[in-house]
DNA sequence: AATCCTTACACAAACGTTTGCCCGATTTTC
DNA sequence: GAAAATCGGGCAAACGTTTGTGTAAGGATT
């Protein structure tokens, strides 16, 4: 009982009219009379007509598909972002072609190639950690495939992007700690190769200076984001001449590792040392001692904005060379951790 | 500088040969001589020829795309499964069209419709929690679109599916606790509407009986998987005449809630009460007191197998009515939690 | 009554590729 | 040396849809 879906050709034959009339009738083209139009529509219904998407796509030279390349779907940030992208795409009746680079530059390169071959109409990318060269994205320009980067943005000039400004959040975080009375604030930062590390550091410095406190470089240490690296970094801070009473960490994971280590050292997290971090991941709800606050980076909104921009580019007449570029920064925001009744022991 | 990719037509003109020859040459068709073949290939390279996928798909009447509908991407289980599906699909040069039902039956219905319109070659589905009727999947049969369900499988006869058998894991969990000396083992189960709840319970009972212990129904309570529900369930168990010394929980979240509550009650988790759960989610690594073991349900493998089956169906001559159905159950498996140096407190 | 618009539809090309069939030229076969 | 097989390649249809152009019939305008 394999019934191939009906085609407009069959409808035309059945009604003894031309194919083009059927096509136009279904699209409510004004040059088709009302009676014919209705006749066609009724017949289409009756024959269970479904427009053959692949034929339409082929004919129009568009795929009505946007590609999304991101590092790792299992990271909460990205799965949230992809949800947003999907929602936006669905609203526009576009499809989403998803692929993970697993933070591997080579894989990312292949995926770009694949997306291009699949003739996606546009591309949304959050680059892999290891990506150091960006020629594979240049190629897309020649094929007139617009790209919007989000969150992890390459350091290029002529690109569209949406990213989260870490500085504001960083300033908020430090201000928050200062208001709580802390004067010696440490920072466990990420590797210098990440743009985000620089922004976090900048925010830290700005907040200190604005509060007329001098900036002590020895209070900022960087780590490789692993547990071991974090432990080393924390140890470094604790051995510092000026021992910090609060620490800002690069993200919730680093916070987690640091907190775990601090407890092992017998440090009282209620009185001796407080933590603030970035990301505001769900995991902090599961920790007995979580950072007291975390900087939210709004993955859903980032995804949404990025997708919106991409559609804007798709709809604009992009026949002329692109000269203006969307460069959107979303302000990050400090969020207090939900008050938890700390476990007894 | 918009350069539309070259077509075989242009290659043909440039070489003054026919289109069909170019096509066949590129496909290494035996009826094309070696010299011509190489000439064509060189020219194709030179002109940066890229086969137009949409044209091919249209011509072949296939989309080389499989659809995936699942409840929620942000759940670790599914993001892991989708990774597997993606990997399998990539290996076969297929694309993945992803969509989330957000556990809503209506949305799921729409997505199935959309997938059908997009003429996906096949479909992978994990049904939404709320889905109670399944006609929307029947339609796919008429269009000859094979469907493979995974993890959350509808209670239908003539379907292909991959699921995880909870019984084995449940038995292992109980056996594990019995061997550790526990005699009064409680269970915080999920809602009765979920098939998994029944399986977990069955496994529990079987394990008890096999060890010549009598089964006490009052030791099994169900909850709605929320934190409040879990607390109530735990309280119920603790007030039982026979107070359990170990508890099997429906999943890691329930375990988390229960552990949190138990600690608040001042219960010593090292001596008084032990937990075992299901899912083996990454979160248990972040908890100070995690369940001592968890039943792994192999999301990656489930996704992989489901995808494999789908491709098998796609490649088989499915012109005749399907009569045999893949019904794969993967055995779940108890996994010990990594030993953690418990925090001092 | 001849001209000019509309109206309402038909014709056919085009999108890029695959593939069944045909055909001329060379080689093989007896 | 003629018939047959093989080789190498061309022709054209087909996939389903959209859309520019052509063209009848009918009405309005002069």
XYZ file of C-alpha atoms (C1' of nucleotides) in Angstrom:
750
model
C 0.000 0.000 0.000
C 2.848 2.365 -0.747
C 1.129 5.461 -1.964
C 3.427 8.033 -3.362
C 2.058 11.450 -2.506
C 0.089 13.139 -5.266
C 1.750 15.755 -7.456
C 0.332 18.874 -9.020
C 0.744 17.189 -12.353
C -1.754 14.539 -11.372
C -4.155 17.114 -10.095
C -3.859 18.960 -13.371
C -4.561 15.863 -15.386
C -7.539 14.944 -13.263
C -9.038 18.388 -13.733
C -7.918 18.697 -17.331
C -6.158 21.946 -16.724
C -2.539 22.934 -16.960
C 0.100 22.345 -14.367
C 0.866 25.998 -14.004
C -2.753 26.773 -13.256
C -2.725 24.257 -10.455
C 0.453 25.663 -9.025
C -0.835 29.196 -9.131
C -4.226 28.245 -7.805
C -2.639 26.651 -4.784
C -0.669 29.796 -4.190
C -3.722 32.042 -4.562
C -2.250 33.769 -7.514
C -4.622 36.595 -8.599
C -4.606 35.556 -12.211
C -6.553 32.415 -11.429
C -10.336 32.659 -11.227
C -12.106 31.923 -8.036
C -13.969 28.896 -9.320
C -10.889 27.218 -10.705
C -8.998 28.031 -7.592
C -11.535 26.380 -5.372
C -11.866 23.413 -7.656
C -8.129 22.876 -7.521
C -7.947 23.199 -3.788
C -10.721 20.755 -3.268
C -9.098 18.246 -5.549
C -5.744 18.741 -3.849
C -7.347 18.013 -0.513
C -9.093 14.995 -1.893
C -5.943 13.542 -3.396
C -3.937 14.237 -0.244
C -1.598 16.464 -2.092
C 1.581 17.438 -0.284
C 4.028 19.754 -1.949
C 7.255 17.937 -2.563
C 9.709 19.903 -0.519
C 12.809 18.610 -2.216
C 11.463 19.663 -5.587
C 10.652 23.119 -4.306
C 13.982 23.510 -2.634
C 15.739 22.439 -5.759
C 13.717 24.741 -7.936
C 14.227 27.717 -5.695
C 17.866 27.003 -5.123
C 17.332 27.303 -1.405
C 17.214 24.598 1.192
C 15.261 26.384 3.870
C 17.760 24.869 6.212
C 20.201 26.589 8.476
C 23.244 24.793 9.763
C 24.415 24.970 13.337
C 27.915 23.994 14.348
C 28.747 23.997 18.008
C 31.317 22.342 20.217
C 29.369 20.058 22.483
C 25.675 19.490 22.748
C 25.905 17.987 26.182
C 27.098 21.243 27.634
C 24.120 22.910 29.199
C 24.970 26.222 27.620
C 24.769 24.883 24.110
C 21.777 22.675 24.529
C 19.969 25.730 25.758
C 21.183 27.805 22.831
C 20.166 25.191 20.304
C 16.701 25.149 21.782
C 16.391 28.826 21.057
C 17.744 28.447 17.559
C 15.313 25.678 16.892
C 12.406 27.703 18.133
C 13.273 30.630 15.926
C 13.843 28.429 12.915
C 10.593 26.599 13.408
C 8.690 29.819 13.559
C 10.053 30.661 10.146
C 9.498 27.192 8.822
C 13.151 26.567 8.482
C 14.964 23.410 9.346
C 17.987 23.040 11.510
C 20.919 20.919 10.542
C 22.912 20.248 13.636
C 26.500 19.175 14.077
C 29.023 19.043 16.876
C 32.670 19.832 16.451
C 33.541 18.177 19.754
C 35.924 21.066 20.150
C 38.096 19.771 17.359
C 39.269 22.146 14.678
C 39.672 19.482 12.039
C 36.174 18.186 12.617
C 34.857 21.697 12.501
C 36.483 22.200 9.153
C 34.864 19.083 7.773
C 31.502 20.144 9.071
C 31.731 23.501 7.392
C 32.504 21.709 4.172
C 29.568 19.423 4.666
C 27.222 22.249 5.428
C 28.358 23.989 2.307
C 27.781 20.900 0.216
C 24.364 20.595 1.668
C 23.761 24.129 0.541
C 22.467 25.385 3.827
C 21.049 28.849 3.463
C 23.001 30.119 6.416
C 25.194 29.016 9.257
C 25.362 29.561 12.991
C 28.693 28.767 14.584
C 30.241 28.647 17.979
C 33.849 27.821 17.324
C 35.796 24.979 18.866
C 38.290 25.620 21.634
C 41.164 24.439 19.501
C 40.292 26.466 16.453
C 43.155 28.755 15.683
C 42.796 29.409 11.972
C 39.639 30.481 10.295
C 40.049 30.083 6.567
C 37.379 27.443 6.431
C 34.850 30.137 7.167
C 36.102 32.419 4.431
C 35.074 29.937 1.813
C 31.468 30.420 2.824
C 31.534 34.026 1.782
C 32.358 33.049 -1.747
C 29.331 30.822 -1.769
C 27.200 33.563 -0.398
C 26.335 31.623 2.729
C 25.990 34.060 5.599
C 27.488 33.088 8.937
C 26.660 34.371 12.374
C 28.936 33.437 15.233
C 27.753 33.226 18.781
C 29.321 32.911 22.206
C 32.668 31.612 21.055
C 33.559 34.186 18.472
C 36.706 34.204 16.366
C 38.896 37.282 16.501
C 38.074 38.501 13.005
C 36.917 41.829 11.747
C 34.320 41.306 9.076
C 31.941 38.922 10.748
C 28.555 38.954 12.338
C 28.381 37.828 15.892
C 26.461 37.681 19.120
C 28.430 37.349 22.281
C 28.140 38.000 25.921
C 30.090 40.827 27.400
C 31.882 39.376 30.354
C 33.178 42.646 31.632
C 29.894 43.866 33.037
C 29.278 40.620 34.841
C 32.803 40.661 36.101
C 32.397 44.171 37.460
C 29.117 43.234 39.075
C 30.701 40.200 40.657
C 33.560 42.163 42.160
C 31.288 44.993 43.271
C 29.049 42.485 44.936
C 31.930 41.047 46.874
C 33.239 44.473 47.795
C 29.853 45.428 49.146
C 29.874 42.337 51.251
C 32.991 43.710 52.878
C 35.674 41.739 51.078
C 38.841 43.631 50.351
C 41.134 40.905 49.149
C 39.487 39.265 46.193
C 41.189 36.546 44.214
C 40.453 35.358 40.734
C 40.926 31.952 39.209
C 40.810 32.786 35.543
C 40.779 30.669 32.383
C 43.651 30.273 29.927
C 44.881 33.440 28.336
C 44.074 32.160 24.869
C 40.368 32.569 25.493
C 38.955 35.988 24.825
C 36.618 35.541 27.762
C 39.568 35.348 30.144
C 40.709 38.768 29.091
C 37.273 40.276 29.553
C 36.828 38.805 32.980
C 40.172 40.140 34.038
C 39.417 43.565 32.621
C 36.171 43.710 34.524
C 37.917 42.734 37.694
C 40.512 45.439 37.307
C 37.974 48.102 36.395
C 35.834 47.313 39.387
C 38.792 47.519 41.721
C 40.059 50.793 40.366
C 36.633 52.361 40.335
C 36.394 51.609 44.011
C 39.753 53.236 44.589
C 41.375 49.985 45.485
C 44.703 49.142 44.035
C 44.930 46.212 41.727
C 47.194 43.423 42.877
C 48.185 41.214 39.905
C 49.256 38.405 42.199
C 45.626 37.874 43.101
C 44.788 36.725 39.584
C 45.919 33.277 38.587
C 44.889 31.322 35.541
C 44.191 27.638 35.160
C 43.480 25.168 32.391
C 39.926 24.531 33.607
C 40.677 21.007 34.778
C 40.271 19.911 38.357
C 44.001 19.541 38.873
C 44.692 22.932 37.399
C 42.087 24.474 39.617
C 43.563 22.920 42.725
C 46.974 24.262 41.852
C 45.538 27.674 41.197
C 43.681 27.701 44.483
C 46.754 26.615 46.372
C 48.626 29.427 44.747
C 46.096 31.958 45.906
C 46.023 30.611 49.433
C 49.773 30.901 49.707
C 49.714 34.471 48.528
C 50.976 37.127 50.913
C 47.537 38.653 50.888
C 45.225 35.715 51.324
C 41.914 36.345 49.608
C 38.646 36.126 51.522
C 36.673 35.717 48.317
C 37.407 34.270 44.908
C 35.920 34.815 41.486
C 36.262 31.747 39.312
C 36.139 31.363 35.550
C 33.062 29.162 35.586
C 30.897 26.969 37.764
C 33.035 23.920 37.219
C 36.129 25.674 38.381
C 34.140 26.908 41.335
C 33.055 23.379 42.061
C 36.585 22.037 41.981
C 37.886 24.878 44.084
C 35.130 24.526 46.655
C 35.704 20.821 46.893
C 39.394 21.344 47.463
C 38.841 24.149 49.942
C 36.589 21.946 52.037
C 39.154 19.218 51.992
C 41.609 21.744 53.373
C 39.192 22.399 56.195
C 38.357 25.918 55.132
C 35.035 27.198 56.421
C 33.112 28.330 53.390
C 30.689 30.353 55.418
C 33.217 32.586 57.110
C 36.663 32.208 55.622
C 36.161 32.103 51.885
C 33.368 32.883 49.467
C 33.037 32.093 45.790
C 31.420 33.754 42.826
C 31.528 32.287 39.347
C 30.219 32.416 35.795
C 27.657 30.452 33.814
C 24.933 29.840 36.371
C 24.682 26.209 35.373
C 22.088 23.866 36.807
C 24.817 21.948 38.579
C 25.185 24.615 41.200
C 21.755 23.629 42.457
C 23.069 20.192 43.196
C 26.091 21.239 45.146
C 25.986 21.398 48.892
C 28.200 24.414 48.848
C 27.700 26.315 45.648
C 29.098 29.694 44.737
C 27.024 32.400 46.382
C 26.435 34.001 43.002
C 27.103 33.300 39.352
C 27.190 35.425 36.220
C 24.442 34.422 33.865
C 25.355 34.432 30.178
C 21.912 33.899 28.705
C 22.454 31.053 26.286
C 18.853 31.028 25.115
C 18.917 34.709 24.313
C 22.260 34.445 22.578
C 20.950 31.642 20.397
C 17.795 33.542 19.687
C 19.516 36.751 18.722
C 22.016 34.932 16.556
C 19.244 33.138 14.710
C 17.270 36.341 14.294
C 20.261 38.015 12.761
C 20.844 35.139 10.416
C 17.291 35.319 9.139
C 17.639 39.007 8.743
C 20.648 38.426 6.544
C 18.818 35.776 4.583
C 15.923 38.066 3.871
C 17.938 41.104 3.025
C 19.072 41.482 -0.543
C 22.545 40.277 -0.038
C 23.549 40.597 -3.634
C 25.874 43.406 -2.881
C 29.006 42.900 -0.902
C 28.371 42.923 2.812
C 29.866 45.978 4.432
C 27.972 46.417 7.686
C 28.249 43.753 10.318
C 26.110 42.858 13.244
C 28.177 42.899 16.386
C 25.847 42.259 19.259
C 26.988 42.016 22.811
C 24.600 40.929 25.469
C 25.304 42.125 28.937
C 25.926 39.341 31.374
C 24.317 39.566 34.742
C 25.128 38.513 38.254
C 22.578 36.138 39.687
C 22.336 35.193 43.347
C 22.281 31.511 44.061
C 19.012 30.307 45.494
C 19.197 30.206 49.268
C 19.707 26.664 50.347
C 19.410 25.181 53.757
C 22.904 23.886 54.081
C 23.140 20.266 54.948
C 24.127 19.476 58.467
C 27.038 17.327 57.839
C 32.230 38.095 -6.139
C 29.319 35.721 -5.787
C 30.404 32.657 -7.644
C 27.726 30.079 -7.993
C 29.317 26.669 -7.777
C 30.114 25.023 -11.083
C 27.739 22.454 -12.534
C 28.406 19.388 -14.589
C 26.790 21.181 -17.468
C 29.506 23.791 -17.426
C 32.180 21.156 -17.217
C 30.633 19.419 -20.193
C 30.593 22.581 -22.257
C 34.168 23.423 -21.371
C 35.319 19.983 -22.456
C 32.930 19.787 -25.384
C 31.481 16.518 -24.257
C 28.043 15.540 -23.137
C 26.570 16.050 -19.713
C 25.947 12.393 -19.189
C 29.563 11.600 -19.859
C 30.643 14.029 -17.197
C 28.219 12.576 -14.724
C 29.331 9.053 -15.409
C 32.982 9.970 -15.402
C 32.668 11.496 -11.977
C 31.020 8.328 -10.763
C 33.669 6.096 -12.297
C 31.200 4.438 -14.547
C 32.950 1.648 -16.487
C 31.621 2.772 -19.813
C 33.757 5.884 -19.730
C 37.324 5.612 -20.898
C 40.180 6.280 -18.587
C 41.450 9.313 -20.432
C 38.097 11.047 -20.527
C 37.482 10.170 -16.948
C 40.681 11.775 -15.807
C 40.157 14.767 -18.017
C 36.752 15.316 -16.470
C 37.984 14.916 -12.962
C 40.785 17.316 -13.465
C 38.458 19.891 -14.905
C 35.999 19.371 -12.086
C 38.720 20.017 -9.597
C 39.867 23.039 -11.462
C 36.405 24.546 -11.632
C 35.724 23.778 -7.987
C 32.831 21.603 -8.879
C 30.571 20.590 -6.012
C 27.662 18.304 -6.675
C 24.454 20.137 -5.971
C 22.968 18.101 -3.204
C 19.470 19.422 -3.540
C 19.411 18.489 -7.193
C 20.614 15.000 -6.412
C 18.175 14.538 -3.604
C 15.369 15.673 -5.782
C 16.390 13.479 -8.625
C 16.745 10.433 -6.432
C 13.586 11.127 -4.513
C 15.485 10.747 -1.279
C 16.617 13.386 1.130
C 19.462 11.528 2.791
C 18.122 12.981 5.958
C 16.780 11.225 8.998
C 14.544 12.990 11.434
C 14.942 12.755 15.176
C 12.164 13.702 17.546
C 12.902 13.618 21.221
C 11.486 15.224 24.328
C 14.195 17.468 25.637
C 17.665 18.058 24.400
C 18.880 19.495 27.641
C 18.396 16.202 29.391
C 21.745 14.533 29.540
C 20.313 11.239 28.406
C 19.045 12.646 25.146
C 21.947 14.854 24.357
C 24.081 11.781 24.662
C 21.759 9.750 22.462
C 21.667 12.416 19.788
C 25.432 12.433 19.716
C 25.382 8.776 18.853
C 22.731 9.207 16.219
C 24.692 11.991 14.695
C 27.843 9.957 14.602
C 26.124 7.064 12.891
C 24.379 9.322 10.412
C 27.565 11.154 9.571
C 29.328 7.930 8.875
C 26.688 7.145 6.290
C 26.690 10.630 4.939
C 23.206 11.267 6.130
C 21.938 14.394 7.729
C 20.053 14.724 10.944
C 16.993 16.869 11.278
C 16.462 17.478 14.927
C 13.362 18.535 16.801
C 12.214 18.604 20.390
C 8.710 17.815 21.463
C 9.256 19.393 24.870
C 7.229 16.498 26.152
C 4.108 17.829 24.517
C 1.928 15.517 22.487
C 0.513 18.244 20.269
C 3.944 19.523 19.424
C 5.072 16.022 18.702
C 2.219 15.569 16.287
C 3.147 18.712 14.428
C 6.741 17.644 14.243
C 5.837 14.314 12.732
C 3.823 16.162 10.126
C 6.722 18.454 9.440
C 9.149 15.605 9.118
C 6.836 13.924 6.699
C 6.539 17.057 4.597
C 10.248 17.335 4.558
C 10.344 13.819 3.200
C 12.837 12.518 5.675
C 13.967 9.050 4.704
C 13.381 7.724 8.176
C 12.540 8.773 11.672
C 13.910 8.159 15.157
C 11.527 8.915 17.972
C 11.519 8.972 21.730
C 7.939 9.819 22.608
C 6.806 12.610 24.860
C 5.664 11.912 28.378
C 2.175 13.137 27.640
C 1.706 11.166 24.461
C -1.251 8.873 24.892
C -2.436 8.313 21.327
C -0.241 7.263 18.484
C -2.144 7.731 15.249
C 0.256 10.372 14.092
C 2.851 7.675 13.680
C 0.581 5.456 11.644
C 0.475 7.972 8.875
C 4.174 7.485 8.324
C 3.660 3.905 7.331
C 1.503 4.932 4.439
C 4.260 7.157 3.222
C 6.757 4.409 3.593
C 8.824 6.280 6.133
C 10.298 3.791 8.597
C 10.279 4.704 12.259
C 12.430 3.358 15.051
C 11.539 4.240 18.611
C 14.067 4.382 21.365
C 14.065 4.641 25.129
C 10.546 5.954 25.484
C 8.655 3.427 23.439
C 4.907 3.448 22.802
C 2.941 0.348 23.790
C 2.265 -0.792 20.232
C 2.773 -4.112 18.555
C 4.039 -3.519 15.065
C 6.919 -1.165 15.672
C 10.660 -1.231 15.727
C 12.290 -0.158 18.918
C 15.367 -0.069 21.090
C 14.892 0.210 24.805
C 16.709 -0.490 27.973
C 15.589 -3.320 30.156
C 15.315 -1.951 33.631
C 14.698 -5.247 35.303
C 18.237 -6.480 35.092
C 19.627 -3.299 36.505
C 17.043 -3.352 39.216
C 17.982 -6.884 40.157
C 21.651 -5.990 40.193
C 20.972 -2.995 42.378
C 19.061 -4.991 44.947
C 21.548 -7.835 44.876
C 24.333 -5.376 45.408
C 22.630 -3.971 48.486
C 21.834 -7.434 49.823
C 25.432 -8.439 49.494
C 26.426 -5.374 51.429
C 24.316 -6.771 54.250
C 21.154 -4.753 53.872
C 17.967 -6.633 54.604
C 15.396 -3.869 54.607
C 15.584 -2.160 51.239
C 13.207 0.600 50.305
C 12.343 1.871 46.862
C 11.263 5.330 45.765
C 9.737 4.551 42.429
C 8.385 6.741 39.629
C 4.725 7.193 38.707
C 2.840 4.067 37.778
C 2.048 5.419 34.332
C 5.640 5.001 33.219
C 6.575 1.604 31.908
C 9.975 1.969 33.508
C 8.413 2.107 36.966
C 6.859 -1.285 36.472
C 10.132 -2.802 35.304
C 12.076 -1.394 38.198
C 9.544 -2.762 40.612
C 9.537 -6.161 38.958
C 13.288 -6.369 39.206
C 13.157 -5.438 42.856
C 10.633 -8.147 43.615
C 12.453 -10.795 41.629
C 15.710 -10.072 43.360
C 14.108 -10.314 46.765
C 12.330 -13.574 46.054
C 15.364 -15.142 44.465
C 17.237 -14.472 47.675
C 14.465 -16.121 49.653
C 13.464 -12.877 51.257
C 9.849 -12.012 51.463
C 8.634 -8.999 49.515
C 7.153 -6.219 51.634
C 4.974 -3.934 49.447
C 5.069 -1.160 52.023
C 8.751 -0.679 51.221
C 7.926 0.543 47.731
C 6.511 4.020 47.426
C 6.084 6.043 44.266
C 6.619 9.730 43.695
C 6.061 12.253 40.931
C 9.789 12.843 40.473
C 9.683 16.361 41.913
C 11.670 17.376 44.953
C 8.545 17.737 47.110
C 7.211 14.390 46.002
C 10.524 12.789 46.786
C 10.617 14.259 50.267
C 7.159 12.949 50.993
C 8.097 9.546 49.681
C 11.234 9.449 51.804
C 9.335 10.511 54.889
C 6.875 7.744 54.226
C 9.634 5.171 54.070
C 11.308 6.420 57.217
C 8.066 6.140 59.129
C 7.553 2.598 57.980
C 7.440 -0.114 60.647
C 10.497 -1.624 59.045
C 12.798 1.297 58.484
C 14.989 0.690 55.442
C 18.761 0.857 55.678
C 19.096 1.337 51.948
C 16.940 2.864 49.254
C 16.736 2.375 45.517
C 15.505 5.529 43.802
C 13.942 5.982 40.378
C 16.732 8.170 39.093
C 19.666 10.311 40.114
C 17.565 13.385 40.655
C 15.281 11.593 43.037
C 18.361 10.295 44.764
C 19.715 13.799 45.011
C 16.531 15.152 46.548
C 16.276 12.270 48.938
C 19.897 12.546 50.021
C 19.555 16.243 50.552
C 16.497 15.735 52.682
C 18.036 12.871 54.614
C 21.014 15.009 55.530
C 18.734 17.744 56.696
C 17.135 15.191 58.974
C 20.536 14.468 60.392
C 20.794 10.991 59.001
C 24.316 9.666 58.641
C 24.688 8.608 55.049
C 27.736 6.534 55.761
C 26.187 4.268 58.344
C 22.435 4.680 58.548
C 21.209 4.867 54.998
C 22.615 4.132 51.566
C 21.293 5.017 48.154
C 21.376 3.416 44.749
C 19.729 4.959 41.708
C 19.323 4.916 37.944
C 20.739 6.925 35.078
C 24.315 7.477 36.172
C 24.157 11.131 35.230
C 27.160 13.401 35.413
C 25.558 15.294 38.260
C 26.372 12.574 40.717
C 29.997 13.516 40.334
C 29.211 16.947 41.656
C 27.369 15.868 44.736
C 29.140 15.616 48.035
C 27.089 12.600 48.899
C 26.085 10.776 45.786
C 24.374 7.425 45.510
C 26.922 4.678 45.986
C 25.900 3.144 42.687
C 23.666 3.923 39.754
C 22.146 1.867 36.954
C 23.563 2.920 33.638
C 21.102 2.969 30.743
C 23.568 3.543 27.933
C 22.044 6.425 26.051
C 24.820 6.487 23.501
C 24.404 2.824 22.720
C 20.656 3.109 22.536
C 20.934 5.957 20.070
C 23.519 4.076 18.102
C 21.531 0.880 17.855
C 18.365 2.723 16.942
C 20.158 4.558 14.167
C 21.764 1.363 12.931
C 18.391 -0.283 12.720
C 16.924 2.631 10.871
C 19.640 2.479 8.261
C 19.140 -1.208 7.978
C 15.503 -0.578 7.205
C 16.400 2.111 4.716
C 18.731 -0.163 2.841
C 16.529 -3.204 2.837
C 14.075 -3.533 0.013
C 11.103 -2.332 1.899
C 8.715 -2.612 -0.988
C 6.912 -5.439 0.633
C 4.845 -4.948 3.727
C 6.916 -5.035 6.872
C 6.179 -8.097 8.932
C 9.209 -8.597 11.127
C 10.072 -5.975 13.686
C 13.247 -5.140 15.491
C 12.649 -5.240 19.198
C 15.952 -4.653 20.883
C 16.402 -4.451 24.589
C 19.698 -3.404 26.017
C 20.528 -4.669 29.446
C 21.061 -1.948 31.952
C 23.998 -2.255 34.269
C 24.882 -1.259 37.792
C 27.829 1.072 37.977
C 29.705 1.925 41.135
C 30.135 5.603 41.818
C 33.726 6.733 41.659
C 35.257 6.770 45.110
C 35.369 10.290 46.372
C 37.203 11.680 49.312
C 34.248 12.954 51.217
C 34.495 16.559 52.171
C 35.195 17.292 55.769
C 32.100 19.311 56.201
C -17.046 48.170 -35.785
C -12.281 48.489 -34.894
C -9.153 49.017 -30.983
C -7.648 48.294 -26.414
C -7.746 46.344 -21.757
C -8.684 42.779 -18.630
C -9.381 38.319 -17.247
C -8.080 33.552 -17.039
C -5.628 30.272 -18.352
C -1.960 27.415 -21.176
C 2.869 26.663 -22.862
C 7.296 25.798 -21.988
C 11.697 26.676 -19.993
C 14.465 26.145 -16.153
C 16.747 24.298 -11.801
C 21.119 20.018 -11.829
C 21.457 15.449 -11.872
C 20.894 10.496 -13.100
C 20.135 6.803 -16.245
C 17.940 3.890 -19.952
C 18.613 3.551 -24.534
C 20.848 4.297 -28.849
C 24.738 4.517 -32.054
C 29.177 4.700 -34.291
C 33.738 2.858 -34.139
C 36.871 -0.514 -32.899
C 37.981 -5.084 -31.725
C 37.033 -9.915 -31.458
C 35.280 -14.359 -33.205
C 34.785 -18.202 -36.339
C 36.246 -10.996 -44.276
C 31.606 -10.657 -42.574
C 28.946 -10.964 -38.395
C 29.028 -10.265 -33.611
C 30.540 -8.478 -29.444
C 32.750 -4.665 -26.980
C 33.880 -0.079 -26.040
C 33.119 4.876 -25.441
C 30.154 8.115 -25.404
C 25.806 11.046 -26.800
C 20.675 11.936 -26.607
C 16.912 12.833 -24.087
C 13.619 11.895 -20.589
C 12.539 12.254 -15.966
C 12.134 14.010 -11.034
C 8.083 18.265 -9.236
C 7.811 22.780 -9.017
C 7.856 27.835 -10.241
C 7.368 31.563 -13.334
C 7.962 34.530 -17.643
C 5.593 34.900 -21.672
C 1.938 33.991 -24.905
C -2.906 34.066 -26.101
C -7.642 33.293 -26.440
C -12.304 35.251 -24.971
C -14.957 38.760 -23.305
C -15.932 43.447 -22.085
C -15.225 48.339 -22.339
C -13.892 52.378 -24.993
C -13.911 55.273 -28.879
